[in-house]
Amino acid sequence: MRRDIAFDAEGTILRGWLHLPDSATGPHAVVVMAHGFTGVKEQYLDRYAEVLAAAGLAVLVFDNRNFGASDGEPRGEIDPVQQVRDYRHAITYARTMPELDRGRVGAWGTSYSGGHVLMLGAIDRRVRCVVSQVPAISGPVGSSRRIRSDLVSALRNRFDADREARFRGLAPTVLPVVAEDPTAPCALPGPDAWAFFAATRDIAPAWRNEVTLRSAEMLREYEPGTWVTRISPTPLLMIVATEDTLTPTDLALDAYNRALEPKRLVLMPGGHFDPYTGSGFEVSSAAARDWFVQHLL
């Protein structure tokens, strides 16, 4: 069973879904989840929630502020630390709901939010277990690998110009999230990123192919991998793709090696977007389901 939900994140209304299991009686253990960089809940998060609900777990799915059904301005802007705080608001909201068990809360994140839940698991002990899928580990390192070194100076000049324009009261500069033309500037370059978002246009009409330039600058300030040693004793599952160039595989494996027990690694073949569909989805969703069942049920 799924119903719409909305909650106040200290002045901004965030919206999403609450999936409840059909067969079990409450109060239910609950998993809180949100999407990655510019993603909205219709881009396959409903499928993950259905798998978890079928296993007896409740799932609270929400759109990040400034995206999808949630409120927030400017639209298309991502402050990663604020998104971590919004996970914490979602947990607080979940713990007020009578059909949910306030003592059994898990956190699931993917890509950018896969990094968020590493930080969340380290700082919020209300979280009983964490699943981090193809996570962002280092904004500066990951970003540096996606842009040629001879273009870095021009990008910094764009950041500075945008900052000065905002100081004068102008709207933030926006750029495409993805581009079909491999030479066109965008936040997530590469054919796999274009293919993923192009394929979800019909199922996720709320998604927009635009993000503020300031979001790309804040990405370069974000280091969720520094928190990984502090997650323990909260159980951590990391799902890592072997050929991930967007959130590089080697950074994720290094973070996993630095994490303390209890932990588990699922290394699955393919690139960054393979966990969402086909056989990759079967692997990633089953691994998450089993981890949450083990530690929440």
mmCIF file of C-alpha atoms in Angstrom:
data_model
loop_
_atom_site.group_PDB
_atom_site.id
_atom_site.type_symbol
_atom_site.label_atom_id
_atom_site.label_comp_id
_atom_site.label_asym_id
_atom_site.label_seq_id
_atom_site.Cartn_x
_atom_site.Cartn_y
_atom_site.Cartn_z
ATOM 1 C CA MET A 1 0.000 0.000 0.000
ATOM 2 C CA ARG A 2 1.319 3.451 -0.912
ATOM 3 C CA ARG A 3 0.085 6.868 0.099
ATOM 4 C CA ASP A 4 1.300 10.417 -0.417
ATOM 5 C CA ILE A 5 3.039 12.149 2.470
ATOM 6 C CA ALA A 6 4.352 15.641 3.194
ATOM 7 C CA PHE A 7 6.386 17.009 6.079
ATOM 8 C CA ASP A 8 7.875 20.296 7.186
ATOM 9 C CA ALA A 9 11.685 20.398 6.984
ATOM 10 C CA GLU A 10 12.077 23.546 9.092
ATOM 11 C CA GLY A 11 10.132 25.777 6.742
ATOM 12 C CA THR A 12 10.279 23.815 3.480
ATOM 13 C CA ILE A 13 7.621 21.211 2.682
ATOM 14 C CA LEU A 14 9.067 17.959 1.354
ATOM 15 C CA ARG A 15 6.760 15.470 -0.354
ATOM 16 C CA GLY A 16 6.920 11.818 -1.198
ATOM 17 C CA TRP A 17 5.373 8.421 -0.547
ATOM 18 C CA LEU A 18 4.952 6.069 2.363
ATOM 19 C CA HIS A 19 4.958 2.414 1.313
ATOM 20 C CA LEU A 20 3.523 0.042 3.908
ATOM 21 C CA PRO A 21 3.745 -3.757 3.792
ATOM 22 C CA ASP A 22 0.458 -5.493 3.104
ATOM 23 C CA SER A 23 1.021 -8.628 5.139
ATOM 24 C CA ALA A 24 2.590 -7.461 8.412
ATOM 25 C CA THR A 25 1.010 -5.642 11.337
ATOM 26 C CA GLY A 26 2.587 -2.465 12.660
ATOM 27 C CA PRO A 27 4.356 -0.652 13.989
ATOM 28 C CA HIS A 28 6.705 -1.307 11.071
ATOM 29 C CA ALA A 29 10.427 -0.919 10.761
ATOM 30 C CA VAL A 30 11.029 1.840 8.205
ATOM 31 C CA VAL A 31 13.652 2.702 5.599
ATOM 32 C CA VAL A 32 14.085 6.347 4.563
ATOM 33 C CA MET A 33 15.296 6.994 1.004
ATOM 34 C CA ALA A 34 15.855 9.816 -1.468
ATOM 35 C CA HIS A 35 17.458 9.995 -4.915
ATOM 36 C CA GLY A 36 20.853 11.171 -6.084
ATOM 37 C CA PHE A 37 22.063 14.189 -8.075
ATOM 38 C CA THR A 38 18.900 15.892 -9.467
ATOM 39 C CA GLY A 39 16.978 12.588 -9.378
ATOM 40 C CA VAL A 40 13.291 12.381 -8.443
ATOM 41 C CA LYS A 41 11.454 9.560 -6.738
ATOM 42 C CA GLU A 42 9.775 8.291 -9.926
ATOM 43 C CA GLN A 43 13.176 7.354 -11.339
ATOM 44 C CA TYR A 44 12.950 3.789 -9.980
ATOM 45 C CA LEU A 45 12.784 4.492 -6.244
ATOM 46 C CA ASP A 46 9.238 3.147 -6.263
ATOM 47 C CA ARG A 47 10.638 -0.201 -7.463
ATOM 48 C CA TYR A 48 13.110 -0.372 -4.587
ATOM 49 C CA ALA A 49 10.375 0.553 -2.125
ATOM 50 C CA GLU A 50 8.108 -2.200 -3.452
ATOM 51 C CA VAL A 51 10.824 -4.823 -2.957
ATOM 52 C CA LEU A 52 11.392 -3.712 0.634
ATOM 53 C CA ALA A 53 7.671 -3.487 1.397
ATOM 54 C CA ALA A 54 7.155 -7.026 0.094
ATOM 55 C CA ALA A 55 9.703 -8.134 2.694
ATOM 56 C CA GLY A 56 7.734 -6.524 5.539
ATOM 57 C CA LEU A 57 9.427 -3.116 5.708
ATOM 58 C CA ALA A 58 7.837 0.305 5.493
ATOM 59 C CA VAL A 59 9.590 2.772 3.191
ATOM 60 C CA LEU A 60 9.453 6.568 3.323
ATOM 61 C CA VAL A 61 10.529 7.983 -0.048
ATOM 62 C CA PHE A 62 10.834 11.739 -0.551
ATOM 63 C CA ASP A 63 11.957 14.175 -3.216
ATOM 64 C CA ASN A 64 14.895 16.366 -2.262
ATOM 65 C CA ARG A 65 14.110 20.039 -1.700
ATOM 66 C CA ASN A 66 14.065 22.113 -4.899
ATOM 67 C CA PHE A 67 13.226 18.991 -6.947
ATOM 68 C CA GLY A 68 10.194 17.009 -8.002
ATOM 69 C CA ALA A 69 7.126 17.330 -5.795
ATOM 70 C CA SER A 70 8.975 19.018 -2.929
ATOM 71 C CA ASP A 71 9.053 22.747 -2.329
ATOM 72 C CA GLY A 72 12.174 24.870 -2.182
ATOM 73 C CA GLU A 73 13.945 27.612 -4.096
ATOM 74 C CA PRO A 74 15.882 28.071 -6.225
ATOM 75 C CA ARG A 75 14.630 25.142 -8.257
ATOM 76 C CA GLY A 76 17.363 22.825 -9.404
ATOM 77 C CA GLU A 77 19.797 23.699 -6.619
ATOM 78 C CA ILE A 78 21.599 21.045 -4.566
ATOM 79 C CA ASP A 79 23.219 21.783 -1.245
ATOM 80 C CA PRO A 80 24.534 18.344 -0.223
ATOM 81 C CA VAL A 81 24.781 19.124 3.481
ATOM 82 C CA GLN A 82 21.219 20.452 3.478
ATOM 83 C CA GLN A 83 20.107 17.238 1.804
ATOM 84 C CA VAL A 84 21.706 15.269 4.666
ATOM 85 C CA ARG A 85 19.763 17.453 7.106
ATOM 86 C CA ASP A 86 16.578 16.703 5.167
ATOM 87 C CA TYR A 87 17.175 12.973 5.663
ATOM 88 C CA ARG A 88 17.271 13.786 9.369
ATOM 89 C CA HIS A 89 13.985 15.705 9.083
ATOM 90 C CA ALA A 90 12.467 12.712 7.302
ATOM 91 C CA ILE A 91 13.594 10.416 10.112
ATOM 92 C CA THR A 92 12.084 12.750 12.702
ATOM 93 C CA TYR A 93 8.819 12.761 10.752
ATOM 94 C CA ALA A 94 8.823 8.962 10.437
ATOM 95 C CA ARG A 95 9.315 8.581 14.178
ATOM 96 C CA THR A 96 6.114 10.565 14.827
ATOM 97 C CA MET A 97 3.939 8.209 12.751
ATOM 98 C CA PRO A 98 2.006 5.633 14.796
ATOM 99 C CA GLU A 99 2.269 2.926 12.138
ATOM 100 C CA LEU A 100 6.091 3.125 12.183
ATOM 101 C CA ASP A 101 8.515 1.853 14.818
ATOM 102 C CA ARG A 102 10.591 4.825 15.991
ATOM 103 C CA GLY A 103 13.361 2.500 17.175
ATOM 104 C CA ARG A 104 13.861 0.638 13.883
ATOM 105 C CA VAL A 105 14.918 3.109 11.169
ATOM 106 C CA GLY A 106 17.239 2.390 8.250
ATOM 107 C CA ALA A 107 18.668 4.708 5.590
ATOM 108 C CA TRP A 108 19.161 3.969 1.879
ATOM 109 C CA GLY A 109 20.894 6.262 -0.593
ATOM 110 C CA THR A 110 22.205 6.051 -4.119
ATOM 111 C CA SER A 111 24.853 8.022 -6.014
ATOM 112 C CA TYR A 112 24.934 11.494 -4.407
ATOM 113 C CA SER A 113 22.569 10.363 -1.654
ATOM 114 C CA GLY A 114 24.709 7.232 -1.325
ATOM 115 C CA GLY A 115 27.308 9.661 -0.007
ATOM 116 C CA HIS A 116 24.696 11.416 2.121
ATOM 117 C CA VAL A 117 23.813 8.249 4.041
ATOM 118 C CA LEU A 118 27.488 7.667 4.871
ATOM 119 C CA MET A 119 27.521 11.042 6.613
ATOM 120 C CA LEU A 120 24.060 10.427 8.061
ATOM 121 C CA GLY A 121 25.041 7.048 9.494
ATOM 122 C CA ALA A 122 28.022 8.629 11.219
ATOM 123 C CA ILE A 123 26.200 11.553 12.837
ATOM 124 C CA ASP A 124 22.652 10.313 13.519
ATOM 125 C CA ARG A 125 22.443 7.326 15.871
ATOM 126 C CA ARG A 126 18.716 6.983 15.291
ATOM 127 C CA VAL A 127 19.771 5.180 12.094
ATOM 128 C CA ARG A 128 20.039 1.469 12.825
ATOM 129 C CA CYS A 129 21.610 0.404 9.507
ATOM 130 C CA VAL A 130 22.756 1.952 6.230
ATOM 131 C CA VAL A 131 22.724 0.929 2.558
ATOM 132 C CA SER A 132 24.961 3.079 0.341
ATOM 133 C CA GLN A 133 24.645 2.305 -3.389
ATOM 134 C CA VAL A 134 27.236 3.506 -5.965
ATOM 135 C CA PRO A 135 28.063 6.325 -3.537
ATOM 136 C CA ALA A 136 29.713 9.663 -4.091
ATOM 137 C CA ILE A 137 32.835 9.564 -1.931
ATOM 138 C CA SER A 138 34.761 12.714 -2.803
ATOM 139 C CA GLY A 139 33.261 15.637 -4.679
ATOM 140 C CA PRO A 140 36.627 17.230 -5.479
ATOM 141 C CA VAL A 141 38.293 14.045 -6.707
ATOM 142 C CA GLY A 142 35.278 12.795 -8.646
ATOM 143 C CA SER A 143 34.773 16.182 -10.267
ATOM 144 C CA SER A 144 38.419 16.471 -11.259
ATOM 145 C CA ARG A 145 38.170 13.170 -13.122
ATOM 146 C CA ARG A 146 35.176 14.355 -15.136
ATOM 147 C CA ILE A 147 36.796 17.484 -16.528
ATOM 148 C CA ARG A 148 39.981 17.977 -18.521
ATOM 149 C CA SER A 149 42.661 19.785 -16.564
ATOM 150 C CA ASP A 150 42.977 22.503 -19.216
ATOM 151 C CA LEU A 151 39.296 23.414 -18.684
ATOM 152 C CA VAL A 152 39.468 23.802 -14.903
ATOM 153 C CA SER A 153 40.524 27.457 -14.980
ATOM 154 C CA ALA A 154 37.591 28.411 -17.207
ATOM 155 C CA LEU A 155 35.193 26.562 -14.891
ATOM 156 C CA ARG A 156 36.518 28.418 -11.870
ATOM 157 C CA ASN A 157 36.028 31.678 -13.743
ATOM 158 C CA ARG A 158 32.389 30.686 -14.355
ATOM 159 C CA PHE A 159 31.928 29.978 -10.651
ATOM 160 C CA ASP A 160 33.357 33.403 -9.790
ATOM 161 C CA ALA A 161 31.217 35.185 -12.376
ATOM 162 C CA ASP A 162 28.086 33.418 -11.126
ATOM 163 C CA ARG A 163 28.909 34.376 -7.544
ATOM 164 C CA GLU A 164 29.302 38.035 -8.523
ATOM 165 C CA ALA A 165 26.053 37.970 -10.502
ATOM 166 C CA ARG A 166 24.159 36.561 -7.516
ATOM 167 C CA PHE A 167 25.732 39.270 -5.352
ATOM 168 C CA ARG A 168 24.183 41.826 -7.709
ATOM 169 C CA GLY A 169 20.788 40.189 -7.219
ATOM 170 C CA LEU A 170 20.627 38.166 -10.435
ATOM 171 C CA ALA A 171 19.250 34.626 -10.600
ATOM 172 C CA PRO A 172 21.711 31.731 -10.280
ATOM 173 C CA THR A 173 23.198 30.439 -13.510
ATOM 174 C CA VAL A 174 21.836 27.044 -14.603
ATOM 175 C CA LEU A 175 23.359 24.369 -16.813
ATOM 176 C CA PRO A 176 22.103 21.065 -18.219
ATOM 177 C CA VAL A 177 22.401 18.004 -16.019
ATOM 178 C CA VAL A 178 23.199 15.809 -19.038
ATOM 179 C CA ALA A 179 23.803 16.378 -22.738
ATOM 180 C CA GLU A 180 23.512 14.101 -25.761
ATOM 181 C CA ASP A 181 26.428 15.913 -27.418
ATOM 182 C CA PRO A 182 29.592 14.662 -25.652
ATOM 183 C CA THR A 183 31.312 18.015 -26.221
ATOM 184 C CA ALA A 184 28.518 20.101 -24.683
ATOM 185 C CA PRO A 185 28.997 21.388 -21.118
ATOM 186 C CA CYS A 186 26.839 19.673 -18.497
ATOM 187 C CA ALA A 187 26.989 18.564 -14.874
ATOM 188 C CA LEU A 188 27.094 14.802 -15.554
ATOM 189 C CA PRO A 189 28.985 14.189 -18.804
ATOM 190 C CA GLY A 190 28.967 10.836 -20.559
ATOM 191 C CA PRO A 191 26.649 8.722 -22.698
ATOM 192 C CA ASP A 192 25.514 6.517 -19.806
ATOM 193 C CA ALA A 193 24.219 9.516 -17.847
ATOM 194 C CA TRP A 194 22.399 10.850 -20.910
ATOM 195 C CA ALA A 195 20.886 7.429 -21.609
ATOM 196 C CA PHE A 196 19.614 6.991 -18.044
ATOM 197 C CA PHE A 197 17.849 10.329 -17.807
ATOM 198 C CA ALA A 198 16.537 10.191 -21.374
ATOM 199 C CA ALA A 199 15.037 6.754 -20.694
ATOM 200 C CA THR A 200 13.147 8.000 -17.620
ATOM 201 C CA ARG A 201 11.478 11.066 -19.131
ATOM 202 C CA ASP A 202 8.107 9.338 -19.548
ATOM 203 C CA ILE A 203 7.987 7.834 -16.049
ATOM 204 C CA ALA A 204 9.420 10.940 -14.342
ATOM 205 C CA PRO A 205 7.879 14.024 -16.011
ATOM 206 C CA ALA A 206 8.780 16.142 -12.961
ATOM 207 C CA TRP A 207 12.505 15.753 -13.660
ATOM 208 C CA ARG A 208 14.135 18.767 -15.303
ATOM 209 C CA ASN A 209 17.402 18.742 -17.212
ATOM 210 C CA GLU A 210 18.817 21.702 -15.369
ATOM 211 C CA VAL A 211 20.815 22.323 -12.221
ATOM 212 C CA THR A 212 22.332 25.482 -10.818
ATOM 213 C CA LEU A 213 25.996 26.118 -11.452
ATOM 214 C CA ARG A 214 26.347 26.756 -7.727
ATOM 215 C CA SER A 215 25.354 23.086 -7.176
ATOM 216 C CA ALA A 216 28.416 22.005 -9.136
ATOM 217 C CA GLU A 217 30.535 24.308 -6.994
ATOM 218 C CA MET A 218 29.085 22.890 -3.765
ATOM 219 C CA LEU A 219 29.754 19.375 -5.072
ATOM 220 C CA ARG A 220 33.444 20.270 -5.111
ATOM 221 C CA GLU A 221 33.236 21.140 -1.414
ATOM 222 C CA TYR A 222 31.654 17.846 -0.345
ATOM 223 C CA GLU A 223 33.655 14.964 1.141
ATOM 224 C CA PRO A 224 31.231 12.327 2.503
ATOM 225 C CA GLY A 225 33.940 9.665 2.447
ATOM 226 C CA THR A 226 35.654 11.334 5.392
ATOM 227 C CA TRP A 227 32.796 10.133 7.615
ATOM 228 C CA VAL A 228 33.026 6.446 6.793
ATOM 229 C CA THR A 229 35.244 5.483 9.740
ATOM 230 C CA ARG A 230 32.647 6.908 12.153
ATOM 231 C CA ILE A 231 29.640 4.886 11.007
ATOM 232 C CA SER A 232 30.483 1.829 13.129
ATOM 233 C CA PRO A 233 28.885 0.235 15.105
ATOM 234 C CA THR A 234 25.948 0.976 12.783
ATOM 235 C CA PRO A 235 25.909 -1.825 10.148
ATOM 236 C CA LEU A 236 26.939 -0.624 6.667
ATOM 237 C CA LEU A 237 26.266 -2.240 3.286
ATOM 238 C CA MET A 238 27.982 -0.740 0.255
ATOM 239 C CA ILE A 239 26.887 -1.683 -3.267
ATOM 240 C CA VAL A 240 29.644 -0.780 -5.729
ATOM 241 C CA ALA A 241 29.684 -1.084 -9.531
ATOM 242 C CA THR A 242 32.938 -2.419 -10.995
ATOM 243 C CA GLU A 243 33.066 0.055 -13.895
ATOM 244 C CA ASP A 244 31.690 3.187 -12.283
ATOM 245 C CA THR A 245 33.286 6.314 -13.736
ATOM 246 C CA LEU A 246 30.750 8.790 -12.332
ATOM 247 C CA THR A 247 31.332 7.919 -8.670
ATOM 248 C CA PRO A 248 34.615 6.093 -9.236
ATOM 249 C CA THR A 249 34.875 2.475 -8.188
ATOM 250 C CA ASP A 250 38.311 2.817 -6.620
ATOM 251 C CA LEU A 251 37.156 5.633 -4.333
ATOM 252 C CA ALA A 252 34.209 3.550 -3.138
ATOM 253 C CA LEU A 253 36.395 0.502 -2.491
ATOM 254 C CA ASP A 254 38.890 2.611 -0.577
ATOM 255 C CA ALA A 255 36.065 4.003 1.556
ATOM 256 C CA TYR A 256 34.756 0.506 2.218
ATOM 257 C CA ASN A 257 38.208 -0.648 3.295
ATOM 258 C CA ARG A 258 38.417 2.250 5.742
ATOM 259 C CA ALA A 259 34.989 1.526 7.243
ATOM 260 C CA LEU A 260 34.884 -0.516 10.444
ATOM 261 C CA GLU A 261 32.769 -3.582 11.146
ATOM 262 C CA PRO A 262 29.990 -4.516 10.878
ATOM 263 C CA LYS A 263 30.015 -4.045 7.116
ATOM 264 C CA ARG A 264 29.413 -5.867 3.864
ATOM 265 C CA LEU A 265 30.424 -5.187 0.262
ATOM 266 C CA VAL A 266 28.419 -6.181 -2.813
ATOM 267 C CA LEU A 267 30.546 -5.716 -5.923
ATOM 268 C CA MET A 268 28.368 -5.886 -9.008
ATOM 269 C CA PRO A 269 29.395 -5.741 -12.681
ATOM 270 C CA GLY A 270 28.599 -2.700 -14.793
ATOM 271 C CA GLY A 271 28.589 1.060 -14.616
ATOM 272 C CA HIS A 272 27.042 3.687 -12.395
ATOM 273 C CA PHE A 273 23.471 3.373 -13.685
ATOM 274 C CA ASP A 274 23.279 -0.421 -13.984
ATOM 275 C CA PRO A 275 21.888 -1.018 -10.452
ATOM 276 C CA TYR A 276 18.583 0.653 -11.388
ATOM 277 C CA THR A 277 17.386 -1.642 -14.163
ATOM 278 C CA GLY A 278 17.484 -5.224 -15.480
ATOM 279 C CA SER A 279 19.607 -7.805 -13.736
ATOM 280 C CA GLY A 280 21.466 -5.036 -11.920
ATOM 281 C CA PHE A 281 18.272 -4.027 -10.165
ATOM 282 C CA GLU A 282 17.653 -7.607 -9.108
ATOM 283 C CA VAL A 283 21.098 -7.745 -7.495
ATOM 284 C CA SER A 284 21.044 -4.304 -5.865
ATOM 285 C CA SER A 285 17.481 -4.461 -4.544
ATOM 286 C CA ALA A 286 17.904 -7.984 -3.156
ATOM 287 C CA ALA A 287 21.126 -7.029 -1.388
ATOM 288 C CA ALA A 288 19.474 -3.981 0.206
ATOM 289 C CA ARG A 289 16.378 -5.969 1.168
ATOM 290 C CA ASP A 290 18.398 -8.704 2.864
ATOM 291 C CA TRP A 291 20.516 -6.178 4.782
ATOM 292 C CA PHE A 292 17.504 -4.297 6.103
ATOM 293 C CA VAL A 293 15.664 -7.509 6.969
ATOM 294 C CA GLN A 294 18.702 -8.751 8.882
ATOM 295 C CA HIS A 295 19.206 -5.568 10.893
ATOM 296 C CA LEU A 296 15.680 -4.131 11.218
ATOM 297 C CA LEU A 297 13.404 -7.189 11.322
#
